[in-house]
Coordinates of C-alpha atoms and ligand atoms in Angstrom, one line a residue:
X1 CA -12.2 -61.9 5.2
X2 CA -10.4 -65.1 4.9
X3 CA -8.5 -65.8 8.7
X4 CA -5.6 -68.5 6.7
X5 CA -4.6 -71.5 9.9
X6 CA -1.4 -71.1 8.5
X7 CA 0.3 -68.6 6.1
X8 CA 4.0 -69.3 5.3
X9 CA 6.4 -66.8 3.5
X10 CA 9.1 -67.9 1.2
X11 CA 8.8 -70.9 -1.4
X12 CA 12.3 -72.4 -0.3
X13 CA 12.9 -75.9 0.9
X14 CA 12.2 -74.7 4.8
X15 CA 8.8 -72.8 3.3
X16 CA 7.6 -76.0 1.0
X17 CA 8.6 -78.5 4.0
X18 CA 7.0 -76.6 6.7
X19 CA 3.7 -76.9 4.3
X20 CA 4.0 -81.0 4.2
X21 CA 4.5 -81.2 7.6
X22 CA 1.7 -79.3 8.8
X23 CA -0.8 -80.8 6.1
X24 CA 0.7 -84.1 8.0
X25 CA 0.7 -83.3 11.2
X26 CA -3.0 -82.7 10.7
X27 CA -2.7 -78.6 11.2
X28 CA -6.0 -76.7 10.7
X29 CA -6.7 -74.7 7.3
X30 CA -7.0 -73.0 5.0
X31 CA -3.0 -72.1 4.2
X32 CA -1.6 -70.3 2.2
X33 CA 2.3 -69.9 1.2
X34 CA 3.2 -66.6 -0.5
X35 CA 6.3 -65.9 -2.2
X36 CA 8.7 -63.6 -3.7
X37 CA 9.8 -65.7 -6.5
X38 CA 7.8 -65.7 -9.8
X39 CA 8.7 -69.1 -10.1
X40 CA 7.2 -72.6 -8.6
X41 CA 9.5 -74.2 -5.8
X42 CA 13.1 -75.2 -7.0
X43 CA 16.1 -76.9 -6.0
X44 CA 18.7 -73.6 -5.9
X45 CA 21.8 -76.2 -5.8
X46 CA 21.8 -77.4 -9.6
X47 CA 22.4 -73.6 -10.2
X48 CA 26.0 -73.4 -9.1
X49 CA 26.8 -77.2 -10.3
X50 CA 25.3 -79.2 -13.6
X51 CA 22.6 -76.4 -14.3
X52 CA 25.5 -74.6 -15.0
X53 CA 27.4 -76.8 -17.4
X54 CA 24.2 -78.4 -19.5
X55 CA 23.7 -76.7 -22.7
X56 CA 20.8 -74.6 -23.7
X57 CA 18.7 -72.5 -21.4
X58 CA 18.7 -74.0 -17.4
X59 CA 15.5 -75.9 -16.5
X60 CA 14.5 -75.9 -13.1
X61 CA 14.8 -78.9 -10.9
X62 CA 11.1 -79.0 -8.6
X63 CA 11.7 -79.8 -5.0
X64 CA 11.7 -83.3 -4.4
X65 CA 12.4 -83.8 -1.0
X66 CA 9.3 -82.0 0.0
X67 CA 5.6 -82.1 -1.6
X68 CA 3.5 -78.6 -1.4
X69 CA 0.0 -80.8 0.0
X70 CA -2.7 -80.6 -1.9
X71 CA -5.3 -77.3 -1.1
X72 CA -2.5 -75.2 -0.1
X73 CA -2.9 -71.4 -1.6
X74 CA 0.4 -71.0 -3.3
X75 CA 1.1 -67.7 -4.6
X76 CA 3.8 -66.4 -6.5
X77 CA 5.4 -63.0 -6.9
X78 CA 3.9 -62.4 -4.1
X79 CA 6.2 -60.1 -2.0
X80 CA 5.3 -59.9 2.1
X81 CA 5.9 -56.3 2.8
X82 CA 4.9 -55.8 6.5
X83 CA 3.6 -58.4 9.6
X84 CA 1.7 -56.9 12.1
X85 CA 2.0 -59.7 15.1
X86 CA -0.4 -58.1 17.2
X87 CA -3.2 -57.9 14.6
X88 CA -2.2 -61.2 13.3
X89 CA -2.0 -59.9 9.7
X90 CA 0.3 -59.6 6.4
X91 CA 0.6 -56.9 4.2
X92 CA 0.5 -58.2 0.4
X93 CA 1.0 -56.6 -2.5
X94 CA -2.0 -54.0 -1.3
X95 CA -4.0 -56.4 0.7
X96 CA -4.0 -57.6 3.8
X97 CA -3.9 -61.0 5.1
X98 CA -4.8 -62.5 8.6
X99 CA -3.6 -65.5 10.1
X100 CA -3.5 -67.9 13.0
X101 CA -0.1 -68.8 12.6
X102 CA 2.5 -67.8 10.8
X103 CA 6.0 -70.0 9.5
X104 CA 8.5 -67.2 7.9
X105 CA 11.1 -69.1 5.6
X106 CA 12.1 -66.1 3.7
X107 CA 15.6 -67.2 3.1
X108 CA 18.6 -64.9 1.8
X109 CA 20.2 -62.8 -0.9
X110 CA 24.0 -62.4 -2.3
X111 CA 26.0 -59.6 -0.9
X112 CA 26.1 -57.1 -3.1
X113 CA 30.1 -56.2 -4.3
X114 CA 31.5 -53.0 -2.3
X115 CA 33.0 -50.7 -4.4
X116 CA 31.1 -51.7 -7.9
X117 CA 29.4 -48.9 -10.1
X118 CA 25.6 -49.2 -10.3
X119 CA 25.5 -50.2 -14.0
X120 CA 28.4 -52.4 -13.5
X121 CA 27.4 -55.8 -14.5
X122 CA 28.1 -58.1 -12.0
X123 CA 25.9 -61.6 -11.5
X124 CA 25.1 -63.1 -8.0
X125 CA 23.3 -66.6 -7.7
X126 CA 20.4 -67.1 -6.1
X127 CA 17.3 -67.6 -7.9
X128 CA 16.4 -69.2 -11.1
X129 CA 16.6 -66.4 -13.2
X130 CA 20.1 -65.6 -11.5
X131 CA 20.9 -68.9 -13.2
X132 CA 19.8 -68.3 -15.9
X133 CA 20.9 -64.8 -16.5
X134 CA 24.5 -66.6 -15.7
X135 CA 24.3 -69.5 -17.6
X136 CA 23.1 -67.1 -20.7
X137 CA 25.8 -64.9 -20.4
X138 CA 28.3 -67.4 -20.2
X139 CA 27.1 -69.3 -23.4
X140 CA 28.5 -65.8 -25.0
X141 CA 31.7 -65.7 -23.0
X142 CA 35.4 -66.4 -23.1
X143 CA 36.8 -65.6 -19.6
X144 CA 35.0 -65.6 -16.7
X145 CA 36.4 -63.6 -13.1
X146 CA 34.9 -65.3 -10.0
X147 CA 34.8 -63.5 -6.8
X148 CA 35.1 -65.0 -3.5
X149 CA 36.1 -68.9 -2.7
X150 CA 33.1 -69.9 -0.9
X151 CA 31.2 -72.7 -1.7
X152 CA 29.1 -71.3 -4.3
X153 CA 32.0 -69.9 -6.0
X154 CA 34.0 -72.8 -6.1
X155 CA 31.5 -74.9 -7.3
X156 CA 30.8 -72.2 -10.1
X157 CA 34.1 -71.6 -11.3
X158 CA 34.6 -75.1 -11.4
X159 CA 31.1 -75.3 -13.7
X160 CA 32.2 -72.4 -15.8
X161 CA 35.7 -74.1 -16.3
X162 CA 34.1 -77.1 -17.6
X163 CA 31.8 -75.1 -20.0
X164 CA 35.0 -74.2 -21.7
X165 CA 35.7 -70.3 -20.2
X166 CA 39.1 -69.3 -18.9
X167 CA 38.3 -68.7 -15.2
X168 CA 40.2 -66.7 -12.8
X169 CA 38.8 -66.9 -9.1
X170 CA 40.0 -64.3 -7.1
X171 CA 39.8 -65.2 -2.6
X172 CA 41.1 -62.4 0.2
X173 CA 41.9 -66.4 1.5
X174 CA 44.9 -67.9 1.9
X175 CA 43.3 -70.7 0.1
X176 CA 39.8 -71.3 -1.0
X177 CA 37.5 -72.3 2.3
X178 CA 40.8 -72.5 4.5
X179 CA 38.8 -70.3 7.5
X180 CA 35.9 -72.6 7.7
X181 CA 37.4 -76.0 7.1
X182 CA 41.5 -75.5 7.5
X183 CA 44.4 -76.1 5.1
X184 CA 44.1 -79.5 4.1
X185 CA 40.4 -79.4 2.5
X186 CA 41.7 -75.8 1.3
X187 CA 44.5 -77.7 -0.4
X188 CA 42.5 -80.1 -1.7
X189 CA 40.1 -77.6 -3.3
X190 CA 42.4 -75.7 -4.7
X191 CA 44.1 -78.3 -6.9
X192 CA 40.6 -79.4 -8.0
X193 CA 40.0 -75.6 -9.4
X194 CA 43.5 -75.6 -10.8
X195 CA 43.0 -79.1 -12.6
X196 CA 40.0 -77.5 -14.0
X197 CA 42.3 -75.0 -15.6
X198 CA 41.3 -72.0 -13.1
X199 CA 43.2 -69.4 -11.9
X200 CA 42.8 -69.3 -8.0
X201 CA 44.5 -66.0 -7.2
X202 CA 44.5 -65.8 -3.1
X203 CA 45.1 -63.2 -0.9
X204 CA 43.3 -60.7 -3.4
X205 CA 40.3 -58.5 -2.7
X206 CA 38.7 -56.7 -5.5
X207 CA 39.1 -52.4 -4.9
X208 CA 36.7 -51.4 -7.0
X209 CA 34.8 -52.4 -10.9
X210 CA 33.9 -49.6 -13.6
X211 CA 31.3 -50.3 -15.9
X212 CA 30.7 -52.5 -17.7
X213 CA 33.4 -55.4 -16.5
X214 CA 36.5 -53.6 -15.4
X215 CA 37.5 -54.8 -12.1
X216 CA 40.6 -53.6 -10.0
X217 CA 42.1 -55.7 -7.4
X218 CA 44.6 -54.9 -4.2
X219 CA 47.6 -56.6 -6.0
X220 CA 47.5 -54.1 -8.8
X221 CA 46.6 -55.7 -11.2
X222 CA 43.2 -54.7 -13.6
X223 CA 40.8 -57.7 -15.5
X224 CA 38.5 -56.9 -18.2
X225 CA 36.6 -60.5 -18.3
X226 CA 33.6 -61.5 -20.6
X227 CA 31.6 -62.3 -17.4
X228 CA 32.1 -61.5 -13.6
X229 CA 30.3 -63.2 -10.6
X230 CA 30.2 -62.0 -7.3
X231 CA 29.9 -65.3 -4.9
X232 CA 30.6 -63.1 -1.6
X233 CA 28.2 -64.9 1.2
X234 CA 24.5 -64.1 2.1
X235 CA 22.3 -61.6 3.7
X236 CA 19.5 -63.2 5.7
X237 CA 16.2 -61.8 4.9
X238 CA 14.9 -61.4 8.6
X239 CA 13.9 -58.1 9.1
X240 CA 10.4 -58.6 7.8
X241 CA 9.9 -60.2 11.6
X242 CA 12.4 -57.7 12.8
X243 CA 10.5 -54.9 11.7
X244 CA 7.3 -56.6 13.1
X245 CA 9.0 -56.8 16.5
X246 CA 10.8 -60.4 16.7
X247 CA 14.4 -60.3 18.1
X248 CA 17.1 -60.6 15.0
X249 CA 20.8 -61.1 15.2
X250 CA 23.0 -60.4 12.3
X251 CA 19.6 -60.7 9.6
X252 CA 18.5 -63.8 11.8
X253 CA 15.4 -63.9 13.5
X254 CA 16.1 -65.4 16.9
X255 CA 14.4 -68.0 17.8
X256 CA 14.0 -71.0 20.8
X257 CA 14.7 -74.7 20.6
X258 CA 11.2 -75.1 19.2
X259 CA 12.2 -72.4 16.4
X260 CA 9.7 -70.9 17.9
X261 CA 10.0 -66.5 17.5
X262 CA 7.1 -65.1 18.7
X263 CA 3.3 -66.4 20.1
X264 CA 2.2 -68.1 17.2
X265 CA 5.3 -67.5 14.8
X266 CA 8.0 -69.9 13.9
X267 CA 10.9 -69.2 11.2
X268 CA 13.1 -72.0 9.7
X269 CA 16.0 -72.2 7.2
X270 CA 18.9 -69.7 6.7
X271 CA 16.9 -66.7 8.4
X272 CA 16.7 -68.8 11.8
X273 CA 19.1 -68.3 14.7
X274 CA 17.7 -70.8 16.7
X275 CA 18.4 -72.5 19.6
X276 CA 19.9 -76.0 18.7
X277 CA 18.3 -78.5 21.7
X278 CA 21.6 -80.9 21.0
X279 CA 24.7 -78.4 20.7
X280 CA 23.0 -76.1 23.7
X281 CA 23.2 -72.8 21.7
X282 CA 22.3 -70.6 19.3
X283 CA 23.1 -71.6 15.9
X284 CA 23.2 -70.3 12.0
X285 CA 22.8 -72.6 9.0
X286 CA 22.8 -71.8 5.6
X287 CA 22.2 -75.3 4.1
X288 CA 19.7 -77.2 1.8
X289 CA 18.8 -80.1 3.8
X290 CA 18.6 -78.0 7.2
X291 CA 16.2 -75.8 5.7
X292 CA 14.6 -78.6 4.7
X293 CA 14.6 -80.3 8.5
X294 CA 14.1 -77.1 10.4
X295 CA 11.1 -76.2 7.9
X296 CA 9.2 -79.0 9.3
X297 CA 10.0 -78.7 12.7
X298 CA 8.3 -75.4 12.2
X299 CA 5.3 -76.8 10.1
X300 CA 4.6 -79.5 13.0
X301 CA 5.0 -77.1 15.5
X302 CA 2.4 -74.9 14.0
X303 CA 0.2 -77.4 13.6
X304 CA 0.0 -78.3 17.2
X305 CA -0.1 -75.0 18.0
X306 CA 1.2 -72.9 21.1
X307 CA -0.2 -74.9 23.5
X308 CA 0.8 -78.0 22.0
X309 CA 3.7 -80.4 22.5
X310 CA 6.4 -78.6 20.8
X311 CA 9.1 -80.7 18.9
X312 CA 12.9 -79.8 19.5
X313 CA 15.2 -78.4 16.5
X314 CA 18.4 -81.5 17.3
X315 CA 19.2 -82.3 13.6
X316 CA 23.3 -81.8 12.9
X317 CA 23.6 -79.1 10.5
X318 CA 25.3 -80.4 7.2
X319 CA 26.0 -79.8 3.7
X320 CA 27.2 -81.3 0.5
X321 CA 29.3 -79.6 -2.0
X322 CA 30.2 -80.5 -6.2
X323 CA 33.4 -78.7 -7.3
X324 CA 33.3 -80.3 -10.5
X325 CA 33.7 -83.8 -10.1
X326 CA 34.2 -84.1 -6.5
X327 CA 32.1 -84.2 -3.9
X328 CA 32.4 -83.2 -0.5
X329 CA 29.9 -83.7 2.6
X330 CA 30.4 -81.8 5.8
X331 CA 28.3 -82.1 9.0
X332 CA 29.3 -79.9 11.8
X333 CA 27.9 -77.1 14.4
X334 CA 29.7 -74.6 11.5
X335 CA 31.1 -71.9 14.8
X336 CA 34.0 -73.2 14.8
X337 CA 36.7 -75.7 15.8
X338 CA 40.6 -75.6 17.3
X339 CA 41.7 -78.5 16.3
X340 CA 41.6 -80.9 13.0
X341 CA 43.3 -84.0 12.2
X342 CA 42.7 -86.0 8.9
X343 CA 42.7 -89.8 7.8
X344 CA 43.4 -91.1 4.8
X345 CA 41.0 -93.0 3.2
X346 CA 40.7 -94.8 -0.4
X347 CA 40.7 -92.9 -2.7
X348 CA 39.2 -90.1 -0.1
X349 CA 40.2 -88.8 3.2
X350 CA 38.2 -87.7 6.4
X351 CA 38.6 -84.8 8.5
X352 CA 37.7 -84.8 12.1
X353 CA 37.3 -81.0 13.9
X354 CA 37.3 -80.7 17.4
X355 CA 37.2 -77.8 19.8
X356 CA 39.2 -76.8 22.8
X357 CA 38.2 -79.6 25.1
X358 CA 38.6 -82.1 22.7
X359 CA 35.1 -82.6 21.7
X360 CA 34.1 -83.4 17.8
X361 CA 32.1 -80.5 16.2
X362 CA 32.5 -81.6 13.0
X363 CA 33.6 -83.9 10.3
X364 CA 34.5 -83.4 6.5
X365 CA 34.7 -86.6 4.1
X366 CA 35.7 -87.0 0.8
X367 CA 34.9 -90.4 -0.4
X368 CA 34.3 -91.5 2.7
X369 CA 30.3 -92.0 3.0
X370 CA 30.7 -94.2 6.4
X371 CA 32.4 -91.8 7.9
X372 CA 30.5 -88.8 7.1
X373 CA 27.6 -90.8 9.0
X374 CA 29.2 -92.3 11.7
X375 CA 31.1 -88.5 12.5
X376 CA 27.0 -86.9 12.6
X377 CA 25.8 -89.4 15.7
X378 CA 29.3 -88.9 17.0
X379 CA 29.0 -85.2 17.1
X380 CA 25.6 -85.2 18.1
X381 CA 26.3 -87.8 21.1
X382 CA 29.6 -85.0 22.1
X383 CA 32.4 -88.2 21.2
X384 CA 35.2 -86.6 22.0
X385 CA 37.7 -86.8 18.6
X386 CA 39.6 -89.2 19.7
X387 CA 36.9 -92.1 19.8
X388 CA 36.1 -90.7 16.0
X389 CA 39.3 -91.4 15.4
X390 CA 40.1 -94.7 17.3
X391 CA 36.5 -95.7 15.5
X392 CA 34.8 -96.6 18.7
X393 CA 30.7 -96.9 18.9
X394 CA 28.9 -94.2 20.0
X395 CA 29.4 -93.1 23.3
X396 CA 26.3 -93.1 25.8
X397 CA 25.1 -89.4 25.5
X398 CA 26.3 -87.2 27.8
X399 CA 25.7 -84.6 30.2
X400 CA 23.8 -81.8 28.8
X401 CA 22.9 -83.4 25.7
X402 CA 19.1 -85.2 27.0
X403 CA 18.0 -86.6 23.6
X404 CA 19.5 -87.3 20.1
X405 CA 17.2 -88.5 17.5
X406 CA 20.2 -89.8 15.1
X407 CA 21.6 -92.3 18.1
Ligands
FAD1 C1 23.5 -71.6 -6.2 C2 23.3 -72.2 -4.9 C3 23.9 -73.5 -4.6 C4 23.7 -74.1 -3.3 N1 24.2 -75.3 -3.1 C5 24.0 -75.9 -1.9 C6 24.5 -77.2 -1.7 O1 25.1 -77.8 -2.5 N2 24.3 -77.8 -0.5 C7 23.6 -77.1 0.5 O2 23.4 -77.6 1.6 N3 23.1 -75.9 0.3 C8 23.3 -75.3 -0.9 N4 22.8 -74.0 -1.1 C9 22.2 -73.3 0.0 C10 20.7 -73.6 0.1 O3 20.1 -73.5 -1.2 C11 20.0 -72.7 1.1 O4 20.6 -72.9 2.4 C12 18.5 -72.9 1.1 O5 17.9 -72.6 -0.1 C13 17.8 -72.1 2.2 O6 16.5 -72.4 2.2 P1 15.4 -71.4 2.8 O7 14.1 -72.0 2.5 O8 15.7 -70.9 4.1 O9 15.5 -70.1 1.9 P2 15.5 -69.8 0.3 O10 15.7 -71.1 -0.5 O11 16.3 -68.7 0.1 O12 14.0 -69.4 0.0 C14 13.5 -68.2 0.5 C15 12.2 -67.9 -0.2 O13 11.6 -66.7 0.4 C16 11.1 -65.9 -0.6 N5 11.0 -64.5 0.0 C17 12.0 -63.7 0.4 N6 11.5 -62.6 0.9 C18 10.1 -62.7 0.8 C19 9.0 -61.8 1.2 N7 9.2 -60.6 1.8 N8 7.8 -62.2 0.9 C20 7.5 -63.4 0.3 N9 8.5 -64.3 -0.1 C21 9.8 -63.9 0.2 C22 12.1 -66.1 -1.7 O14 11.5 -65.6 -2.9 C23 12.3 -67.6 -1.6 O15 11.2 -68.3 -2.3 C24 23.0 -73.4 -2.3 C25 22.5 -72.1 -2.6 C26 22.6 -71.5 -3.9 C27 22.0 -70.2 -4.1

């Protein structure tokens, strides 16, 4: 039986860029990446924005940012149903698998709806066929009901809008993102949505959908739309280590500074909780280019191996987002902040978030490019906010933050 020096689960960004970075780090073979998905590595974020709004059926985008290395034993529709860490083995579909090293990059799935009927039908967005599914139905509809003011909902409704359907988003927000990034951004996204001609309805939680597309909400009232997507959040997929024996928290499988879970075993991308060397603590990311980043951390550090020099997970988490037209970049340790203040820029503004002590943990930009890279070394060097906003140079690094790789 083949013993693989590295099999990786999940076809994602962090899956396909732990694969490169191995290959380059000069990790042993054979590998092998298994996946889920029937289909060959994609970019998920065309689904919610252009994908959505080109005509015919939706193409998929191949990863660019990473290259799958040559050799590498990709299989797909593959499902991982069990790890055994002390034999060193994977259970797929019927056979068994063993390995020297393992990178698990399984990723996430959409919430499912509480209080939908089974045959309801109700989209989510995830995967290339949920995009196309979407995109298919929408070619066929009039009015479209959007639930939940996330980012992928945003973006969708405002895609949907521009395809021509009358939209109604309905948000248990006061406005659409105002928990994670405050009014102002939430102001700003709402009067994108409603330029786009969509109906943001806030402070409205859906009670409960009949089949097929009935869906009652807490204000009373009762839609009847063409075509209803549930944009609710994510579950991450880590129980497969869970179940294997690895620590998880909320889905995540924990992991050190070295995203590191178990002898051997390294996880990357949205199911990671790992331990972020710069911010000192555990942190959760759900975003495209940190899967991307933490996916080769993982694929180096498998290729040196246990008892090699380990690399540190210190990249800022960030993440862009296209409501229609507009685009917004955020970089930020995403638990939290008690304090935001905002500039005005041309044609753009910036918003700096800081917590308690005064210290930046994040910044939001809207036409504002410099700033966006400016606030990532700031945040990683712990400026405090007022040096973002006074527009000093980085600050020497600070106690308790040894190394930054972006200063
Ligand atoms: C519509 C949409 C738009 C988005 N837009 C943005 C954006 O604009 N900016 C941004 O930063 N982020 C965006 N994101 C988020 C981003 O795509 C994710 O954070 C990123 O894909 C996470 O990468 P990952 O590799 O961890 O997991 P995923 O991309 O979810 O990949 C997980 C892989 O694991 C496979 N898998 C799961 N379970 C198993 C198993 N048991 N066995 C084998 N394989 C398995 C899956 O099939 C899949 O291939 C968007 C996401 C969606 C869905």
């Amino acid at each position: 039986m083949t013993t693989y020096g590295l099999l990786i689960t999940g076809s994602g960004p962090a899956g396909v860029s732990a694969a490169e970075a191995y290959a380059d780090a000069g990790g042993p073979g054979p590998v092998a990446l298994l996946t889920a998905d029937p289909h060959a590595p994609y970019e998920r974020p065309p689904l919610s924005k252009n994908a959505l709004t080109s005509p015919g059926d939706v193409e998929p985008t191949p990863i660019t940012e990473a290259t799958l290395p040559d050799g590498v034993d990709v299989r797909l529709g593959a499902t991982v149903t069990a790890v055994d860490l002390g034999a060193r083995t994977v259970q797929v579909g019927g056979e068994t698998l063993t390995f020297e090293r393992l990178v698990v990059a399984t990723g996430s799935t959409p919430l499912p709806l509480p209080g939908a009927e089974e045959d309801a039908e109700i989209h989510a967005l995830r995967s290339l066929q949920d995009g196309r599914d979407l995109a298919r139905a929408a070619q066929h509809a009039r009015t479209a009901l959007v639930i939940g003011s996330g980012f992928i909902g945003c973006e969708a409704a405002a895609s949907l809008a521009r395809s021509g359907l009358d939209v109604t988003l309905v948000t248990p927000e006061d406005a659409p993102q105002q928990e994670r990034l405050g009014s102002y951004a939430a102001q700003q996204i709402s009067s994108w949505l409603a330029d786009l001609g969509v109906d943001v309805r806030t402070g409205v939680e859906v009670t409960s959908v009949h089949a097929p597309r009935t869906v009652h909400l807490s204000d009373g009232h009762t839609l009847a739309p063409d075509l209803v997507l549930a944009a609710l959040g994510i579950a991450p997929q880590g129980d497969l280590l869970g179940d294997a024996g690895a620590l998880t928290y909320e889905g995540r499988v924990v992991a050190d500074e070295h995203l590191q879970a178990a002898p051997g075993v390294w996880v990357a991308g949205d199911i990671a909780r790992g331990l972020h060397a710069i911010a000192g603590r555990a942190l959760a990311v759900e975003h495209w280019g940190d899967a991307l980043a933490m996916g080769a951390v993982a694929g180096r550090n498998a290729a040196v191996g246990d008892d090699g020099e380990q690399e540190r997970w210190e990249e800022v988490p960030g993440f862009w987002s296209t409501i229609g037209e507009h685009t917004l970049q955020y970089a930020a340790w995403g638990d939290g902040y008690d304090r935001e203040e905002v500039v005005g820029r041309v044609g753009g503004f910036t918003i700096w978030y800081a917590d308690a002590a005064d210290t930046l943990v994040g910044v939001l930009t809207y036409n504002a490019d410099a700033d966006y890279e400016r606030g990532r070394r700031l945040i990683a060097a712990g400026a405090g906010i007022a040096e973002a906003m006074r527009g000093d140079d980085i600050p020497e690094l600070r106690g308790g933050r040894k190394t930054c790789n972006l200063c």
